[in-house]
mmCIF file of C-alpha atoms in Angstrom:
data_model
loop_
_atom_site.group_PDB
_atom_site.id
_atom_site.type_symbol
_atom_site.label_atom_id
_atom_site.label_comp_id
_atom_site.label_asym_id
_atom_site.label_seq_id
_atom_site.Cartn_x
_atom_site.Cartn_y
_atom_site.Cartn_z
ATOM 1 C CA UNK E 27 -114.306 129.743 69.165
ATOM 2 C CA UNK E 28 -113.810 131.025 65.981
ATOM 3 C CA UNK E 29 -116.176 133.322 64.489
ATOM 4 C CA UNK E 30 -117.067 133.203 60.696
ATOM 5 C CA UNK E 31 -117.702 136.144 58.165
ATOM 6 C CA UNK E 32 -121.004 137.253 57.405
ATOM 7 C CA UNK E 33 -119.732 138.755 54.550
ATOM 8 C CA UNK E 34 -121.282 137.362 51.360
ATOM 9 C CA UNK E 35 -119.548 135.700 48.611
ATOM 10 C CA UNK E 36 -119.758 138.386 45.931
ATOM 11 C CA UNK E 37 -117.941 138.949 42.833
ATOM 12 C CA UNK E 38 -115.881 141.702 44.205
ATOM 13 C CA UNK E 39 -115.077 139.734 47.509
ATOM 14 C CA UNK E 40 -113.279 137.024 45.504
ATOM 15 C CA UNK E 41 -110.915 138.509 43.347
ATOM 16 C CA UNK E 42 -109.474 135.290 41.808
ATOM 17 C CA UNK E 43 -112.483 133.202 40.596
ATOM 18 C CA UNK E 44 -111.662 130.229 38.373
ATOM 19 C CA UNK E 45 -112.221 131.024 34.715
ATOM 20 C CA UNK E 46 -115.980 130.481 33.462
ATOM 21 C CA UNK E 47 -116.660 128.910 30.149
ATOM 22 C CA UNK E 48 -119.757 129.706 29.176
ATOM 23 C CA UNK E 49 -120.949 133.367 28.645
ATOM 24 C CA UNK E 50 -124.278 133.553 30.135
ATOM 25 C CA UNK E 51 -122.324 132.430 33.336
ATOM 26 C CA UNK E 52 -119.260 135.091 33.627
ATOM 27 C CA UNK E 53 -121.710 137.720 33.080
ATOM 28 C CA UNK E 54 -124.255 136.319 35.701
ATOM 29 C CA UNK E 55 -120.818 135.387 38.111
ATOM 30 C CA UNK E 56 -118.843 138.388 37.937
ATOM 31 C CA UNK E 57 -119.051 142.205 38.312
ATOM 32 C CA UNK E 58 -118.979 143.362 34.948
ATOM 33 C CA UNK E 59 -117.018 146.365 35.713
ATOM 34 C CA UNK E 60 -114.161 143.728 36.430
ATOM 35 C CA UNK E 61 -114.064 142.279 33.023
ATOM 36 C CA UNK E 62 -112.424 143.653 30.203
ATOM 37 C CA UNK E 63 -114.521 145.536 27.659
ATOM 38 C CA UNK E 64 -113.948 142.937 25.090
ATOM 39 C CA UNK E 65 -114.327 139.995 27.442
ATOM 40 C CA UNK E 66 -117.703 141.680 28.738
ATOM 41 C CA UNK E 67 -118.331 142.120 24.828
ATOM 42 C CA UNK E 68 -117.829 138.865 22.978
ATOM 43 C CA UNK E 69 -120.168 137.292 26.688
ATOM 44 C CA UNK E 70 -122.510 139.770 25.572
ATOM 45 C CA UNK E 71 -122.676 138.339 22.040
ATOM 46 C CA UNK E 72 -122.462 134.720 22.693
ATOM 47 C CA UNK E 73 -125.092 134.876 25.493
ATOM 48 C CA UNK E 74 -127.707 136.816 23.065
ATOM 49 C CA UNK E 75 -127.945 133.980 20.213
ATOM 50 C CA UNK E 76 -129.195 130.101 21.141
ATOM 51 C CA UNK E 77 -126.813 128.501 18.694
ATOM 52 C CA UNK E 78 -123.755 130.145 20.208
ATOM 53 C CA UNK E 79 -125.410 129.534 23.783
ATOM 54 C CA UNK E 80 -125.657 126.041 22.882
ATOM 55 C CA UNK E 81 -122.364 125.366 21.371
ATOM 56 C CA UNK E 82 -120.682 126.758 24.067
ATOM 57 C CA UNK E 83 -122.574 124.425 26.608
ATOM 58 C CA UNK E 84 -121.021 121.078 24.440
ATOM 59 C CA UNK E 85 -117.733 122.660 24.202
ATOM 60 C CA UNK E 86 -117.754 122.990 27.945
ATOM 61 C CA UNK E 87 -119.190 119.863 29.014
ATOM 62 C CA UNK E 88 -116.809 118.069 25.940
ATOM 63 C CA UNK E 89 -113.598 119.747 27.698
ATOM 64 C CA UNK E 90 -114.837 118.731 31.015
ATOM 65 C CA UNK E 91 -113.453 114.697 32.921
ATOM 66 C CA UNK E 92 -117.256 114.028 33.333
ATOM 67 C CA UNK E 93 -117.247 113.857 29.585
ATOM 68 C CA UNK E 94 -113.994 111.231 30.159
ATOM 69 C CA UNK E 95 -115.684 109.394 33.226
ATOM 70 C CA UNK E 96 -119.131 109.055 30.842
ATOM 71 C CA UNK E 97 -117.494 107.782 27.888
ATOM 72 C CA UNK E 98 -115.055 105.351 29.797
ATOM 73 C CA UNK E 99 -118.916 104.140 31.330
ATOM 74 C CA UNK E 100 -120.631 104.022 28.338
ATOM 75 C CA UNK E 101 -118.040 102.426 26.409
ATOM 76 C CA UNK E 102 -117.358 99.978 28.808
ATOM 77 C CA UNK E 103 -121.109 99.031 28.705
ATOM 78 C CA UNK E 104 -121.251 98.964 25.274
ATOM 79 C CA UNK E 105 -118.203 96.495 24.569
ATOM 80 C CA UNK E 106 -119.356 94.099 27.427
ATOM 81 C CA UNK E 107 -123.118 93.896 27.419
ATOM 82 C CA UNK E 108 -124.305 95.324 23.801
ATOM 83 C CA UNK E 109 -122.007 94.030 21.004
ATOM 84 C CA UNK E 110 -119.829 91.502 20.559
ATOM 85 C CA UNK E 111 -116.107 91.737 18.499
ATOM 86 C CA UNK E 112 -115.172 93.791 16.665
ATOM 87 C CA UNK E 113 -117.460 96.570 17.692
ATOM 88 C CA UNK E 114 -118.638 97.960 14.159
ATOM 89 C CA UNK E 115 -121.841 100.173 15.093
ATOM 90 C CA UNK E 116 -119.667 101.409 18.254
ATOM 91 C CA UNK E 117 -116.352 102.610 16.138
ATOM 92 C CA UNK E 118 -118.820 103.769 13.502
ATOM 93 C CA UNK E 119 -120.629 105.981 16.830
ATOM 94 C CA UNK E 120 -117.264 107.217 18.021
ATOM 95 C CA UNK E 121 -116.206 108.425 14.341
ATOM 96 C CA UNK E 122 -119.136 110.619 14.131
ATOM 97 C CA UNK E 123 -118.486 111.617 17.744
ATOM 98 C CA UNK E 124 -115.069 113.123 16.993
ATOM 99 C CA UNK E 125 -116.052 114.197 13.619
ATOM 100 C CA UNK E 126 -118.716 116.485 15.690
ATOM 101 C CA UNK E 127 -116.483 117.036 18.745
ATOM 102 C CA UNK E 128 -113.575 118.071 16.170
ATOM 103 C CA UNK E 129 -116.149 120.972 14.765
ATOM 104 C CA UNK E 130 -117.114 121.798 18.031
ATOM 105 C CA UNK E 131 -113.172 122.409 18.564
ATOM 106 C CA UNK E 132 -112.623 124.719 15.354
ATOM 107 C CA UNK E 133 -116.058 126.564 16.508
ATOM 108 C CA UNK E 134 -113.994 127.533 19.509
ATOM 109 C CA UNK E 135 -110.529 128.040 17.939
ATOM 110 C CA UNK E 136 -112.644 130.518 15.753
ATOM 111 C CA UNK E 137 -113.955 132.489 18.927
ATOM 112 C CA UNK E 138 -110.842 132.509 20.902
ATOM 113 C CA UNK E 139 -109.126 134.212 17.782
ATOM 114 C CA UNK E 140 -111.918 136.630 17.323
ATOM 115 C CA UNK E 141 -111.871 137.410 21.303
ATOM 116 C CA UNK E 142 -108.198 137.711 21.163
ATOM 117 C CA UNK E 143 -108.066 140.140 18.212
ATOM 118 C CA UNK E 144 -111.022 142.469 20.045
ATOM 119 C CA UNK E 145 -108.651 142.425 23.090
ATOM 120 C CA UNK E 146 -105.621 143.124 20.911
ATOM 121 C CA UNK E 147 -107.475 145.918 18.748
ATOM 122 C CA UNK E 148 -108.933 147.513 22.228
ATOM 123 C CA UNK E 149 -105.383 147.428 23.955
ATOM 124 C CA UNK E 150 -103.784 148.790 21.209
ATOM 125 C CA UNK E 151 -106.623 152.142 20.714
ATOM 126 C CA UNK E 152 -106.001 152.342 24.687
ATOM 127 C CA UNK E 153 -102.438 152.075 24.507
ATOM 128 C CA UNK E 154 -102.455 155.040 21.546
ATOM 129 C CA UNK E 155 -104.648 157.455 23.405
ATOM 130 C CA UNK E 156 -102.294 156.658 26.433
ATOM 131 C CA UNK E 157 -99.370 157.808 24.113
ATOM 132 C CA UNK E 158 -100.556 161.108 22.986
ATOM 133 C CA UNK E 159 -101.835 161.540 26.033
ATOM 134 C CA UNK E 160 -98.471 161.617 27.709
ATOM 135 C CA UNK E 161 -97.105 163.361 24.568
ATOM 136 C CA UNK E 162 -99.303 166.390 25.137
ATOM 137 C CA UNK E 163 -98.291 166.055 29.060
ATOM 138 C CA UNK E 164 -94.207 166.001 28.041
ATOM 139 C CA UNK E 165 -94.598 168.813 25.949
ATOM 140 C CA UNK E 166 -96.926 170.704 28.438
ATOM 141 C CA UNK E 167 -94.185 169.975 30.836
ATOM 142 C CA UNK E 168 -90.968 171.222 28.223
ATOM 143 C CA UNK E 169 -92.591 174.508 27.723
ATOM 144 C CA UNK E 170 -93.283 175.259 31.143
ATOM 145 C CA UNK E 171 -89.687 174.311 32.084
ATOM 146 C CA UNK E 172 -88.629 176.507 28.797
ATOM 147 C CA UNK E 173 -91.594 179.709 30.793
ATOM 148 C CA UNK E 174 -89.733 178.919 34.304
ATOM 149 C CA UNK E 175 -86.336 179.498 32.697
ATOM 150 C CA UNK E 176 -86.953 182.379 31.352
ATOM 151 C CA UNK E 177 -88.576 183.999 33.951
ATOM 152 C CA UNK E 178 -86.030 183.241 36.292
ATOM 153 C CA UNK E 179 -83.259 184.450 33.684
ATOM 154 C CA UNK E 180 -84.964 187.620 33.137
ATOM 155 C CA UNK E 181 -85.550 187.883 36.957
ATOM 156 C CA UNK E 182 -81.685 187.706 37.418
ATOM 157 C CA UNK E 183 -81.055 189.791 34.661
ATOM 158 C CA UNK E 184 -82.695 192.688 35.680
ATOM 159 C CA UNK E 185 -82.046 192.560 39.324
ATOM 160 C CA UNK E 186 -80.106 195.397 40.044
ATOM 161 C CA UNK E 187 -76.163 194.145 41.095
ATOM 162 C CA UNK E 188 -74.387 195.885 43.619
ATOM 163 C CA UNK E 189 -70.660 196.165 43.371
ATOM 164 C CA UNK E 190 -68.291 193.984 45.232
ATOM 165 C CA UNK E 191 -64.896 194.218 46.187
ATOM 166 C CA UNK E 192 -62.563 192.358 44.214
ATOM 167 C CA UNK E 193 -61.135 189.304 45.263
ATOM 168 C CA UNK E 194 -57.691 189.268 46.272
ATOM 169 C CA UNK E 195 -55.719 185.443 45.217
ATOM 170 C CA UNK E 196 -54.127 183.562 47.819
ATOM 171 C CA UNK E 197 -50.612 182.836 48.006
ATOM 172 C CA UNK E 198 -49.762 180.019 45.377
ATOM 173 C CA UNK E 199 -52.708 181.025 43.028
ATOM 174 C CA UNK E 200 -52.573 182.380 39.444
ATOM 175 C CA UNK E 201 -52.940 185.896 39.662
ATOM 176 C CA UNK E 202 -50.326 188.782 41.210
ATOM 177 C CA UNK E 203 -49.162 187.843 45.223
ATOM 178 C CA UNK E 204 -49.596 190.560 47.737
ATOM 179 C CA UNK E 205 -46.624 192.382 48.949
ATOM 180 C CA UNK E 206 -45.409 191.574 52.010
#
């Protein structure tokens, strides 16, 4: 018998959710401290105003198949049962469908650019403060190597040196050869 988790289903128990479309629904689905500043930002944004709220509910249901499977229905319906050839209030319909659909489109082309250039900016501050920060740390680092160098060079330096004997070559070095 297996036994099942009790453990519930939150954001930070399910690292790889699906991506969410609409704004109001990442920020309601995942733990905010997850999300990239300007991902949580540009939710923040869209969620606040209707129209954006809106368009962003047409752009996800227009990008969805049940937008395929309902227009496959209702233009089945519609060339069957409520006109007969060659369909002129139905193609003039489905013009000012993808006139409107075609907006919607650019209205998100516009946000994904803006998103993507608040990511870009914010990576690129983050990246900079990164820099100097590890700038300050490599130079931190040289001048304690240059302290430690001289410490220990002055430590050597001053240690007092006690005479050796000298070193006497080996047969077959450079130097004078014993007698024998």
């Amino acid at each position: 018998m297996s036994q099942q988790s009790t453990v519930p289903k939150t954001p930070a128990s399910r690292p790889h959710l699906p991506p969410v479309l609409r704004p109001a629904r990442l920020l309601a689905t995942r733990d905010a401290a997850r999300l990239h500043p300007s991902v949580l930002a540009e939710a923040q944004r869209r969620a606040s105003s209707w129209q954006l709220r809106i368009a962003d509910a047409i752009t996800a249901f227009a990008g969805s198949m049940m937008f395929v499977y309902l227009h496959i229905a209702l233009f089945a319906v519609w060339m069957l049962a409520l006109e007969k050839n060659p369909w002129p209030t139905l193609t003039l319909i489905v013009s000012l469908e993808a006139i409107f659909l075609s907006t919607f489109v650019m209205i998100g082309q516009n946000r994904q650019a803006a998103f993507q250039q608040a990511k870009a900016d914010h990576d690129y501050t983050a990246q900079e403060k990164l820099l100097e920060e590890n700038t300050e740390l490599t130079r931190a680092i040289h001048q304690l190597t240059l302290e430690l160098h001289a410490r220990v060079l002055a430590d050597t330096l001053s240690a007092p040196t006690v005479p050796t004997a000298p070193e006497t070559p080996k047969p077959g070095q450079d130097g004078p050869v014993p007698a024998s």
